Short mmCIF file of C-alpha atoms and ligand atoms in Angstrom, two decimals:
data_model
loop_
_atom_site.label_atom_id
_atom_site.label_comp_id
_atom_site.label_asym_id
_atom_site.label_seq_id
_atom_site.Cartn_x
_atom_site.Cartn_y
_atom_site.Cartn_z
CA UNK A 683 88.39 54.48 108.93
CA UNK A 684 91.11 56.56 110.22
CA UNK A 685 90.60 59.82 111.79
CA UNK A 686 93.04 63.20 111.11
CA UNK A 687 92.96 66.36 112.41
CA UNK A 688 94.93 69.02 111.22
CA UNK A 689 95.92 72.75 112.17
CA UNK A 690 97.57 75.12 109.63
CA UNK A 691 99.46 78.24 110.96
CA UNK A 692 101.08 80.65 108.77
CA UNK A 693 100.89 82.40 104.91
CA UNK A 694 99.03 81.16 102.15
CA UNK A 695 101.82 78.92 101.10
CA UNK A 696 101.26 76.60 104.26
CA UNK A 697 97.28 76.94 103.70
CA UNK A 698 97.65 75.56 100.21
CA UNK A 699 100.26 72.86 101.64
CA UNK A 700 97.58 71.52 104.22
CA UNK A 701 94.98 71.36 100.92
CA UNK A 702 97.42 69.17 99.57
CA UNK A 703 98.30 67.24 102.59
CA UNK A 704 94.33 66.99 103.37
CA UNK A 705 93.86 65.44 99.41
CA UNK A 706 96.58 63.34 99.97
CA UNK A 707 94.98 62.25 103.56
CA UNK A 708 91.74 61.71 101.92
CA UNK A 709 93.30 59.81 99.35
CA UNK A 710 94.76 57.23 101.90
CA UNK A 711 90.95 56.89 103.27
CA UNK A 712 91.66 59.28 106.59
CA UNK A 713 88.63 61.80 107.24
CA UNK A 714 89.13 64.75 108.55
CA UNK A 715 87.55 65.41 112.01
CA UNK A 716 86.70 68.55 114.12
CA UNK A 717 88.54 68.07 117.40
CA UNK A 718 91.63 66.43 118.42
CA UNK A 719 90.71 64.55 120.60
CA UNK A 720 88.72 62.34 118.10
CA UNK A 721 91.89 62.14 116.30
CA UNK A 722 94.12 59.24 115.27
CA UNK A 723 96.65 61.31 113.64
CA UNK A 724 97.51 64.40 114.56
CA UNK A 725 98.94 67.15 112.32
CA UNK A 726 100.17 70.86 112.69
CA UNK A 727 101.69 72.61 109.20
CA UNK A 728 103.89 75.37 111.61
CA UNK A 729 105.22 78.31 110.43
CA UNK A 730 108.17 80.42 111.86
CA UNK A 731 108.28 83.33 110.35
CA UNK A 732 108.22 85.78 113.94
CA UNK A 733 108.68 84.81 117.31
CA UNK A 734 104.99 84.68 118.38
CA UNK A 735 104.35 81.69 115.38
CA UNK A 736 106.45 79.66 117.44
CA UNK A 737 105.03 80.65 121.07
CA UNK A 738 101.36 80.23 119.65
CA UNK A 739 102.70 76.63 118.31
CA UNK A 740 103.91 75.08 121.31
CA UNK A 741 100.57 76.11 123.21
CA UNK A 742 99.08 73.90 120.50
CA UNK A 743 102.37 71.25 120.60
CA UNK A 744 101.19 70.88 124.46
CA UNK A 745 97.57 69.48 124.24
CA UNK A 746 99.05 67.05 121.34
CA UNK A 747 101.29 65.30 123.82
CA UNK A 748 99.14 65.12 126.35
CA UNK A 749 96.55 63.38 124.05
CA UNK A 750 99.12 61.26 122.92
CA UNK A 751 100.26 60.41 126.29
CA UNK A 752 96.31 59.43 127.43
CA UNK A 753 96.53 56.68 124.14
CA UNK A 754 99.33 56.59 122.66
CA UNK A 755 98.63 54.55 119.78
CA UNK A 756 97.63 58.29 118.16
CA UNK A 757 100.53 59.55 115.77
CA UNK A 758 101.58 63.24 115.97
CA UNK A 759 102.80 64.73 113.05
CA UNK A 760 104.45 68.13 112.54
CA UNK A 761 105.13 69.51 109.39
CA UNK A 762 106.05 73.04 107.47
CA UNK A 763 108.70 76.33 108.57
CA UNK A 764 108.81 75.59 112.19
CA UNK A 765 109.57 72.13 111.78
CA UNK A 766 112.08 72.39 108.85
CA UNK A 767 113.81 74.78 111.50
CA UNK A 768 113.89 72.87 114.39
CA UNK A 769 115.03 69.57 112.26
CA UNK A 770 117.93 68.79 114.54
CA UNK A 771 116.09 69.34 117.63
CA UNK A 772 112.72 68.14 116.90
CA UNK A 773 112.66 64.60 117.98
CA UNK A 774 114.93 65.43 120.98
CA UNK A 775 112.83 68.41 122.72
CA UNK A 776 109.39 67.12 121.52
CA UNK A 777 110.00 63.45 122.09
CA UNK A 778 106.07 62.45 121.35
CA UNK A 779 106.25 64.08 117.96
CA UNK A 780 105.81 60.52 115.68
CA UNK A 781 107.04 62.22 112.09
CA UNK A 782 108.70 65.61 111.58
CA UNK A 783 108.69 67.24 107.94
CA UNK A 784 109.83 69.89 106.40
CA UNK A 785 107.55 72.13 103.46
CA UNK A 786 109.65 70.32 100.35
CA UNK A 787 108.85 67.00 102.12
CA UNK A 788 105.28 66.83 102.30
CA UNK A 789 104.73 63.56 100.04
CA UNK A 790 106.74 61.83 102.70
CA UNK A 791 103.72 62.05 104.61
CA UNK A 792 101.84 59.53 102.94
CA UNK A 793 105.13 57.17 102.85
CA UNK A 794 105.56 57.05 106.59
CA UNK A 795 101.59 56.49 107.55
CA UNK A 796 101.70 53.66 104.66
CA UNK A 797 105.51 51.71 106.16
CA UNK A 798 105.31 49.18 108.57
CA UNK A 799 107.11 51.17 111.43
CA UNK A 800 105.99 54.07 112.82
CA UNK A 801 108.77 55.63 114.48
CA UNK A 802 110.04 58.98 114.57
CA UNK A 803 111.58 59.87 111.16
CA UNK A 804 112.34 63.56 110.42
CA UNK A 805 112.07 64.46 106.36
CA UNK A 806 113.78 67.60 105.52
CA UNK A 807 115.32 67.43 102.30
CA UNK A 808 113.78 70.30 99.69
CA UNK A 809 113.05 67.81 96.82
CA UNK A 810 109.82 67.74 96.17
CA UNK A 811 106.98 69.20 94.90
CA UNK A 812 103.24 68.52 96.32
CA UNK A 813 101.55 69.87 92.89
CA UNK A 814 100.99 66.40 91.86
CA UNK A 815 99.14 65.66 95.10
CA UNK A 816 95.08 65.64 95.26
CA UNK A 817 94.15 68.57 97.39
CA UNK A 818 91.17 69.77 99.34
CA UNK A 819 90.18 72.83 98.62
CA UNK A 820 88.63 75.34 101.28
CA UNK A 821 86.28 76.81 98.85
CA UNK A 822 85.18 74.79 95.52
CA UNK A 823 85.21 78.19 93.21
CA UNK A 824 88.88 80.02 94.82
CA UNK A 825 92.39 77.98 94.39
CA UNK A 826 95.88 78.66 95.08
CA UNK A 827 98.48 77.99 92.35
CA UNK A 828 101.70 77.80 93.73
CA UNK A 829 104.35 78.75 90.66
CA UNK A 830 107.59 78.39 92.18
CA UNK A 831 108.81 77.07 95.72
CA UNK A 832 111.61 78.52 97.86
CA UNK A 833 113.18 82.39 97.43
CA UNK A 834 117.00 83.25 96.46
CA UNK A 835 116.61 86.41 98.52
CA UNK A 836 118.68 86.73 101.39
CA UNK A 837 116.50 89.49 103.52
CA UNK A 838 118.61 89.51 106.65
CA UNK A 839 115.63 88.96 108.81
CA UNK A 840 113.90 86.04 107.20
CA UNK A 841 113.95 82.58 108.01
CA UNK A 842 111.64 81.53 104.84
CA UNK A 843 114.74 80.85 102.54
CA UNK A 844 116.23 78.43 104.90
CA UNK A 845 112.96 77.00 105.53
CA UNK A 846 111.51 76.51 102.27
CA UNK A 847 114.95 76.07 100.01
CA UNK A 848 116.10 77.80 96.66
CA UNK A 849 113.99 78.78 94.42
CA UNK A 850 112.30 76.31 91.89
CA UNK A 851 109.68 77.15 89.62
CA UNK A 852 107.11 74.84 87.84
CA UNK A 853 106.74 74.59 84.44
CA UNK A 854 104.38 76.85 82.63
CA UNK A 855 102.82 73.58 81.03
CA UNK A 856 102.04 71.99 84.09
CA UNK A 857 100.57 75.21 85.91
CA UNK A 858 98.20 75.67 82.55
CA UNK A 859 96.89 72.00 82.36
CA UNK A 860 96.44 72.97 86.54
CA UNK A 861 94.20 75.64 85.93
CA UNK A 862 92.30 74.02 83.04
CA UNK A 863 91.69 71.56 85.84
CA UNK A 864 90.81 73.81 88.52
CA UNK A 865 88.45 75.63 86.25
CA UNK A 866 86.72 72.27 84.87
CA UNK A 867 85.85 71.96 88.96
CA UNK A 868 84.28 75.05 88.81
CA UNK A 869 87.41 77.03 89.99
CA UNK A 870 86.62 80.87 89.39
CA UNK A 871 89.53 82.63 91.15
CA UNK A 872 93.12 81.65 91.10
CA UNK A 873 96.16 83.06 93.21
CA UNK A 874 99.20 82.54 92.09
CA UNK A 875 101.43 81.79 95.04
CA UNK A 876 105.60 82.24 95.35
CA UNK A 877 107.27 84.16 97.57
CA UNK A 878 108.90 86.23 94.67
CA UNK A 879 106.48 86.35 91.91
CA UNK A 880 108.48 88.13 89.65
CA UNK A 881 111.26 86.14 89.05
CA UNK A 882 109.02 83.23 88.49
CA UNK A 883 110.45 81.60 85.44
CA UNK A 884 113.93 82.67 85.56
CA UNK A 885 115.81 78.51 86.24
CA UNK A 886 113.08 77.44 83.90
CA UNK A 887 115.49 75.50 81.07
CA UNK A 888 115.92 77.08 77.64
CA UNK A 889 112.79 75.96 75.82
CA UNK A 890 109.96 75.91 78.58
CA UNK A 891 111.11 79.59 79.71
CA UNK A 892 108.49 81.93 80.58
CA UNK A 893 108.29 85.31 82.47
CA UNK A 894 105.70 86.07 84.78
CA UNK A 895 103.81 88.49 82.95
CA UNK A 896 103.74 85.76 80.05
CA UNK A 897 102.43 82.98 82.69
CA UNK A 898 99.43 85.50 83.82
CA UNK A 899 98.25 86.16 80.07
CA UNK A 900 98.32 82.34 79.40
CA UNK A 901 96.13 81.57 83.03
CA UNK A 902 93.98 84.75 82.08
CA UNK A 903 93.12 82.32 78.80
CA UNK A 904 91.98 79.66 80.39
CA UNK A 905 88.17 79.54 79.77
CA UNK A 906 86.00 79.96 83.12
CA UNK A 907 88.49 82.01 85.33
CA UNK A 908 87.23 85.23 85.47
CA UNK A 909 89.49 86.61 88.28
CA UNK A 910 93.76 86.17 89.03
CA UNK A 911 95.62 87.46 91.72
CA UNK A 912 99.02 86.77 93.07
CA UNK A 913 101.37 87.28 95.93
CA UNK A 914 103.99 88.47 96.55
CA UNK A 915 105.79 90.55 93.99
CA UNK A 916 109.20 91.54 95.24
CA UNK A 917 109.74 95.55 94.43
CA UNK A 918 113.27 94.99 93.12
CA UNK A 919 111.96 92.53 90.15
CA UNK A 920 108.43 94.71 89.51
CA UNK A 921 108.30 95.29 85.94
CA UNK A 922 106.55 97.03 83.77
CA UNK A 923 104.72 94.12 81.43
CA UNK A 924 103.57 92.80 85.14
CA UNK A 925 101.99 96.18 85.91
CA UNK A 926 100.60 96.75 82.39
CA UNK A 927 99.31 93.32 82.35
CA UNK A 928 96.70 94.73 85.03
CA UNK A 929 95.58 96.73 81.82
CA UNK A 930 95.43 94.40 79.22
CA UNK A 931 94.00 90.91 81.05
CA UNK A 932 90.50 91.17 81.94
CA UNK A 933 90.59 88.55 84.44
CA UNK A 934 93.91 90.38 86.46
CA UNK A 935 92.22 92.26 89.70
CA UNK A 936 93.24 95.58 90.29
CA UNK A 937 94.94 94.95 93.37
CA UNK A 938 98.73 94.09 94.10
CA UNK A 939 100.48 93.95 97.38
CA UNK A 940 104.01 95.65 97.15
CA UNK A 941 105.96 94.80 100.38
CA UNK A 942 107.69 97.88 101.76
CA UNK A 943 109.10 97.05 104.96
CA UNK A 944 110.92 100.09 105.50
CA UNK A 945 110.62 103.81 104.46
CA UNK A 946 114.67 104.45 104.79
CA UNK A 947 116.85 103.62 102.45
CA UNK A 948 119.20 103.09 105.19
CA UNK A 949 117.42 100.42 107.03
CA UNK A 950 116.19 98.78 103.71
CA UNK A 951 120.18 98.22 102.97
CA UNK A 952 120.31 96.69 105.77
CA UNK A 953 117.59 94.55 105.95
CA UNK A 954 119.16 93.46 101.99
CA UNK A 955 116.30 94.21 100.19
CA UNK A 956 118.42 95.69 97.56
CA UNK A 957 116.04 98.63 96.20
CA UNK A 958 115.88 101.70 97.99
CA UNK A 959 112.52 104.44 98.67
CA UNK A 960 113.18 106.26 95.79
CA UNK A 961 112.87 103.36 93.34
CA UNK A 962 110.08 102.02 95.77
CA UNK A 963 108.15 104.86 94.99
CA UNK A 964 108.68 104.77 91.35
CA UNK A 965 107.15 100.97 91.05
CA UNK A 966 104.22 102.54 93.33
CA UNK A 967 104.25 105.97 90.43
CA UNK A 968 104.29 103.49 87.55
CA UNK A 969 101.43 101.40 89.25
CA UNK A 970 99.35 104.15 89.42
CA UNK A 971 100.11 105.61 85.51
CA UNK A 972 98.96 102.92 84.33
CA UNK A 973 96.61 101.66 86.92
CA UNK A 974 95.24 104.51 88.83
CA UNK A 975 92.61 102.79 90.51
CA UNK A 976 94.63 100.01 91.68
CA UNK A 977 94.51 99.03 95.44
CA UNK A 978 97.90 98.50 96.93
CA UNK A 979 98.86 96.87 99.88
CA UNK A 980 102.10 96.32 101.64
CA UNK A 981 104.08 94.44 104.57
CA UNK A 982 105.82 97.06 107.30
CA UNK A 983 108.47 96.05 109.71
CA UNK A 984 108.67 98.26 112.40
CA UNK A 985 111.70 98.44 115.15
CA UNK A 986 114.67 96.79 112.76
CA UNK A 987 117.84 96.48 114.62
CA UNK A 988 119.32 100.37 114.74
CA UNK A 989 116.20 101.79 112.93
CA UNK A 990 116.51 105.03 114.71
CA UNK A 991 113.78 107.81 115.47
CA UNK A 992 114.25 109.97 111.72
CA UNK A 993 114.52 106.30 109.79
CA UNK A 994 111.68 104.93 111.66
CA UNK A 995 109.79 108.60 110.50
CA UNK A 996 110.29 107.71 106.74
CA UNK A 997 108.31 104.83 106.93
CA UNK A 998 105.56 106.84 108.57
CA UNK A 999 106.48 109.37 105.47
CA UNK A 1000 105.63 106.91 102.92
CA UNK A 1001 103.11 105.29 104.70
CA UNK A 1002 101.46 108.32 104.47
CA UNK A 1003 102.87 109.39 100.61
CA UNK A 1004 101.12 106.02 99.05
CA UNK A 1005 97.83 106.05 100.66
CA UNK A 1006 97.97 101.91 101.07
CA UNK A 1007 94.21 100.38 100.96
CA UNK A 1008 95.63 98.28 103.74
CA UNK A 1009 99.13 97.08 105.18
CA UNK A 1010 100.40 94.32 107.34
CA UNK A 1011 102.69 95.64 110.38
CA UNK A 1012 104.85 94.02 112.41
CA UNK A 1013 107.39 94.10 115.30
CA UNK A 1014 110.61 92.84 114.36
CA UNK A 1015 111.50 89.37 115.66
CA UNK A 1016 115.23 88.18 115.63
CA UNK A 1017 114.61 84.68 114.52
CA UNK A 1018 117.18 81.99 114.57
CA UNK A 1019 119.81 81.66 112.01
CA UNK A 1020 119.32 85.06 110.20
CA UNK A 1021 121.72 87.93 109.91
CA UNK A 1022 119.64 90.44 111.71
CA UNK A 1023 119.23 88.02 114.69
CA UNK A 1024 123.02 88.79 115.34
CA UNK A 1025 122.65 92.44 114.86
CA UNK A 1026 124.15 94.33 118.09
CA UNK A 1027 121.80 97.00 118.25
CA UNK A 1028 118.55 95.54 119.03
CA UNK A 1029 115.93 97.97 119.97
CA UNK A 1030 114.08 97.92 123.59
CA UNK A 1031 110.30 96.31 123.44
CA UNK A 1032 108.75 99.45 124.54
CA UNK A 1033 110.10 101.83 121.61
CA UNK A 1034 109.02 98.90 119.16
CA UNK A 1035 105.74 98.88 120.48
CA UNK A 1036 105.26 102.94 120.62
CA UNK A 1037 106.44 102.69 116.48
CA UNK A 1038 103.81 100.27 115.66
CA UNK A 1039 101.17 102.62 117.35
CA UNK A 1040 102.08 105.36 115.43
CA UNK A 1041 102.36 103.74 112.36
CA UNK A 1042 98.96 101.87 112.96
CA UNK A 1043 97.15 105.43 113.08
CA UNK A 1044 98.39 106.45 109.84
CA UNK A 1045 98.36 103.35 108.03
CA UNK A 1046 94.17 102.87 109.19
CA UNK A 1047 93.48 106.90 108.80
CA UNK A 1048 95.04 106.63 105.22
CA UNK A 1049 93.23 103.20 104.58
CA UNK A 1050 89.77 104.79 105.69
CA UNK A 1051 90.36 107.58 103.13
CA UNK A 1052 90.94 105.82 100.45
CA UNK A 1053 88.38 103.44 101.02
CA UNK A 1054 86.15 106.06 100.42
CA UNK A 1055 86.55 106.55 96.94
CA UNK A 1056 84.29 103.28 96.65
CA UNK A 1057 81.01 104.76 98.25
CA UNK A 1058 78.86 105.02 95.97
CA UNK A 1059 79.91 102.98 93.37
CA UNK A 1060 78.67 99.79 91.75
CA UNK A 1061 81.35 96.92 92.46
CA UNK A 1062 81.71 93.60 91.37
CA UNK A 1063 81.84 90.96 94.20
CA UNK A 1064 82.50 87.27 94.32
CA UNK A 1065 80.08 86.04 96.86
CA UNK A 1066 81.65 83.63 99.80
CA UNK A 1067 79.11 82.73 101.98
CA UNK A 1068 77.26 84.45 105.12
CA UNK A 1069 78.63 87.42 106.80
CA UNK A 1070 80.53 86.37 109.68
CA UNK A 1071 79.49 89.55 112.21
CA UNK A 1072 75.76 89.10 110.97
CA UNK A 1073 73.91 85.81 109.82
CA UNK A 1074 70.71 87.38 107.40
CA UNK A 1075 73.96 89.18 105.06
CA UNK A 1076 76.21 87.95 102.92
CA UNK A 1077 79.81 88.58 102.49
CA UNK A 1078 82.19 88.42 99.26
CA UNK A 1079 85.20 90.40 97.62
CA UNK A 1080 85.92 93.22 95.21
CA UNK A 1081 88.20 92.42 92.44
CA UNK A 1082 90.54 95.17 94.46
CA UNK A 1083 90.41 92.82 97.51
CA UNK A 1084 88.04 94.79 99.92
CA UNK A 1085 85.48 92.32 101.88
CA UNK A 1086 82.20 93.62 101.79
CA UNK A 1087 79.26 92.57 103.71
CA UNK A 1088 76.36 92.90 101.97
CA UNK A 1089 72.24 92.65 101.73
CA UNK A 1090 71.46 90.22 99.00
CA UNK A 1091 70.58 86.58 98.26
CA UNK A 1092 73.18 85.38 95.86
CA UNK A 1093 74.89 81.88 96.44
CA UNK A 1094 78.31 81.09 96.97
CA UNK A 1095 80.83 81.10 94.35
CA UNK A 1096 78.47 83.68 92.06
CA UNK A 1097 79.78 87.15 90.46
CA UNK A 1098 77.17 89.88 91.72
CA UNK A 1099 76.72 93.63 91.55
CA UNK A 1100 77.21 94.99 94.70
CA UNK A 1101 76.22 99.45 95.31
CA UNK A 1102 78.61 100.47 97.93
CA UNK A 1103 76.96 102.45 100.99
CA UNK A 1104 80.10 102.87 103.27
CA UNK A 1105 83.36 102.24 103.76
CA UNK A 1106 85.99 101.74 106.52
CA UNK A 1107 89.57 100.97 106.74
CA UNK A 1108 88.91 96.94 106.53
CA UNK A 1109 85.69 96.62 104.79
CA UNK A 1110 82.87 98.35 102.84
CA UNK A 1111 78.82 97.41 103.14
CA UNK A 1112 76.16 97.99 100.41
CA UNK A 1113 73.68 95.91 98.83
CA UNK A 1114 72.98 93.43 95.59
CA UNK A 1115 72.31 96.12 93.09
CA UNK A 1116 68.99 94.25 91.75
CA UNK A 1117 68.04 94.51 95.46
CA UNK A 1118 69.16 98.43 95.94
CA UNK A 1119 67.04 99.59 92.32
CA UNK A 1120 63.74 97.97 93.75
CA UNK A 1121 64.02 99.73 97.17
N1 LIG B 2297 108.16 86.56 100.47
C1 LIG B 2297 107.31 87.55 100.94
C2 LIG B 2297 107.16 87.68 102.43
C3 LIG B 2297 107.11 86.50 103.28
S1 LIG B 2297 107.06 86.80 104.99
C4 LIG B 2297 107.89 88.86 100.52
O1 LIG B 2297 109.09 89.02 100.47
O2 LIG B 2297 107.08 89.73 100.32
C5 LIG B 2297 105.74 87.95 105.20
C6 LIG B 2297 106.14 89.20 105.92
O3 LIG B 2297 106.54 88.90 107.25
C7 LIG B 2297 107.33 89.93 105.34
O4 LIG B 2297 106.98 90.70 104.24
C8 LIG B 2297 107.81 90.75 106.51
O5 LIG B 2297 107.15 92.00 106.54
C9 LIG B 2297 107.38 89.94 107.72
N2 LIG B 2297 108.53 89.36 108.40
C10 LIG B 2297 109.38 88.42 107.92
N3 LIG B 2297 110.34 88.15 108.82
C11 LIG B 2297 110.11 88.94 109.90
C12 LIG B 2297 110.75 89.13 111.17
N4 LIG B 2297 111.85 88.47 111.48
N5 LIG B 2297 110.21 90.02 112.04
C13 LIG B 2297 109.09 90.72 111.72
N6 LIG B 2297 108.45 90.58 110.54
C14 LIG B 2297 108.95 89.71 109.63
FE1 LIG B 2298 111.90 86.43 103.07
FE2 LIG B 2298 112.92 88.34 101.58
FE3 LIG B 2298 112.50 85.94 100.52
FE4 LIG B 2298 110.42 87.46 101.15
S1 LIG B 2298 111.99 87.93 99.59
S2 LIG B 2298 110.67 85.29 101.62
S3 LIG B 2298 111.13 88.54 102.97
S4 LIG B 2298 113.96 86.44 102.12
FE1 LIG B 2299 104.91 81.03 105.41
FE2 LIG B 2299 105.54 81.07 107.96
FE3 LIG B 2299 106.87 79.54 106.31
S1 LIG B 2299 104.96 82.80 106.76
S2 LIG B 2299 106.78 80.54 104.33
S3 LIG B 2299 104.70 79.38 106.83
S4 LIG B 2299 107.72 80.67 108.02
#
């Protein structure tokens, strides 16, 4: 039998590609081993999306060509963003790498393992689809559902549209009979997965059309899921029926991550994401009419090309206006082929770093406080496993996305009552409620 090991770097879109390409593995009698070393093939899914993906990658890109070097009958395979992005160059500055592959390529896989020659072949057209693949999942009761591939967006600092292609959405047919699948396997929580939710649907042909609010009501009816998420909404397309859909479908968590990136309207013009802070802030008012409870969440670029001192102060305005339950920062990274990459005024390391410091502190004091509002209160959690920081307690989710680590003896993949003791910034602790009324 042969032997694969394979790494998976990047956003849930790669983590759900490297189910597939793990099913499809499987399904081609590989096993999946825990080292490299005991590896025949060898597989990375890369991502590009800043600077530090890459420099983390080619760490990893290192070891596999020495292994393959020591027996070289091994295969090294490198698929996903990074990949797609290097296509030209791939073979030429890597020259070990067997099989390069880009994210709409990953059924070529299987094609190259099963032909006769095993040379290097790069695959980089965006053509296909991995849904039909067998995949692997992580956890038996959480799944990804990924609704559309590829983003028409043209953010002037992100690679992901030349990496992953236009964007193509799946039927509304085919996702359903997915989930009625997935939920037949015991599947309890689904997240639907595209990189702009919200205009899911739109190059669907006349007849099989569907928005996205319509596509969560009809995978909130599937029997047996009790909990949907999805990521990411794009601010510009949030509508209403999405938001009010948190309302009206019981299984819709009360949690949606709203990308910001930038509190100035001046540096989100030029970063072309084509809304500005005031209608920002009305997406984040009407969440909150309708949804008051709702956690939010939200991705921050700090240190944009020309982002000076007062624009760079907005963000730390709204930052603090919103009151996120949590938000992703990050330095910006000119990455290769993108607008802002070309931008003239690039700002000095050190005044990038200071920003992200000062933006940490409010975006953690601000999480803390609202976290609070949970203490105290009786929450349903979906149970994962054991704690990771201690063994005896378990650890699960609230439908608004908070991990909580817990006292309690529930198994894996069950729905439990959890009383909230405390909270932080990143997580809350409590105990089973059966457990907390006997003490
Ligand atoms: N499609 C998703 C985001 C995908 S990338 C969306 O639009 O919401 C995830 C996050 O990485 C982005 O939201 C952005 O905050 C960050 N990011 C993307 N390119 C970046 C770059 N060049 N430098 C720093 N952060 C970047
Ligand atoms: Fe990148 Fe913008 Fe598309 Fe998100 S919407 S993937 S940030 S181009
Ligand atoms: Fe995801 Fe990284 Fe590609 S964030 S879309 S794997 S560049």
């Amino acid at each position: 039998m042969k032997r694969y090991h394979l790494t998976t770097f990047g956003c849930q879109m790669n983590e759900h590609d490297s189910e597939r390409m793990k099913g499809m593995l499987e399904s081609l009698g590989y096993a999946e081993v825990p080292t490299r070393e005991d590896a025949d093939l060898i597989l990375f899914n890369t991502c590009s999306i800043r600077e530090r993906a890459d420099n983390r990658l080619l760490g990893h890109l290192g070891e596999a060509k020495r292994l393959k070097a020591e027996s070289p009958q091994r295969v090294v395979g490198v698929g996903g963003c990074w990949s797609q992005s290097m296509k030209e160059r791939v073979f030429e500055q890597f020259p070990f790498v067997d099989v390069a592959f880009g994210p709409g390529q990953i059924p070529k896989l299987a094609e190259f393992l099963t032909s006769d020659s095993l040379t290097a072949q790069g695959y980089f057209e965006f053509e296909s689809f991995p849904g039909h693949l067998p995949m692997k999942r992580a956890r038996e009761f959480q799944a990804w559902l990924q609704v559309s591939v590829g983003c028409n967006s043209v953010c002037s600092y992100c690679i992901v549209p030349s990496t992953r292609g236009r964007e193509v959405s799946r039927h509304p047919a085919e996702l359903i009979a997915e989930v009625e699948r997935l939920a037949a396997e015991g599947v309890r929580e689904v997240t639907l997965l595209g990189q702009n939710v919200n205009s899911y649907g739109r190059d669907l042909p006349r007849g099989a059309k569907a928005t996205f609010a319509e596509l969560l009501a009809r995978v909130d009816a599937v029997e047996g899921i009790e909990r949907v998420r999805y990521t990411s909404p794009h601010p510009k397309d949030m509508r209403e029926d999405v938001v009010r859909a948190h309302v009206e479908l019981p299984s819709l968590c009360e949690h949606i991550h709203l990308p910001l990136q930038s509190g100035s309207s001046r540096v989100l013009k030029a970063m072309k994401r084509t809304y500005d802070r005031e209608r920002y802030l009305d997406r984040v008012a009407m969440i909150r009419e309708h949804v008051p409870d709702c956690a939010l969440s939200t991705d921050i670029i700090v240190g944009f090309p020309g982002e000076t001192e007062a624009e760079f102060s907005e963000t730390l305005e709204v930052a603090e206006q919103v009151r996120y339950d949590s938000a992703f920062t990050f330095v910006f990274s000119p990455r290769r082929g993108t607008a802002a990459a070309d931008y003239g005024d690039q700002l000095p390391h050190t005044i990038k770093r200071e920003r992200m410091e000062r933006l940490l502190e409010v975006v953690q004091r601000r999480a803390h406080e609202r976290a609070q509002r949970f203490v105290g209160r009786t929450m349903e959690v979906l149970v994962e496993g054991p704690s990771r920081t201690d063994e005896s307690r378990l650890r699960g989710r609230t439908r608004h996305n908070k991990a909580v680590n817990f006292d309690g003896s529930a198994a894996a993949g069950e729905l439990v009552k959890v009383q909230v003791a405390a909270a932080t910034s990143q997580s809350l602790t409590g105990a089973e409620a059966r457990l907390a009324s006997v003490a």
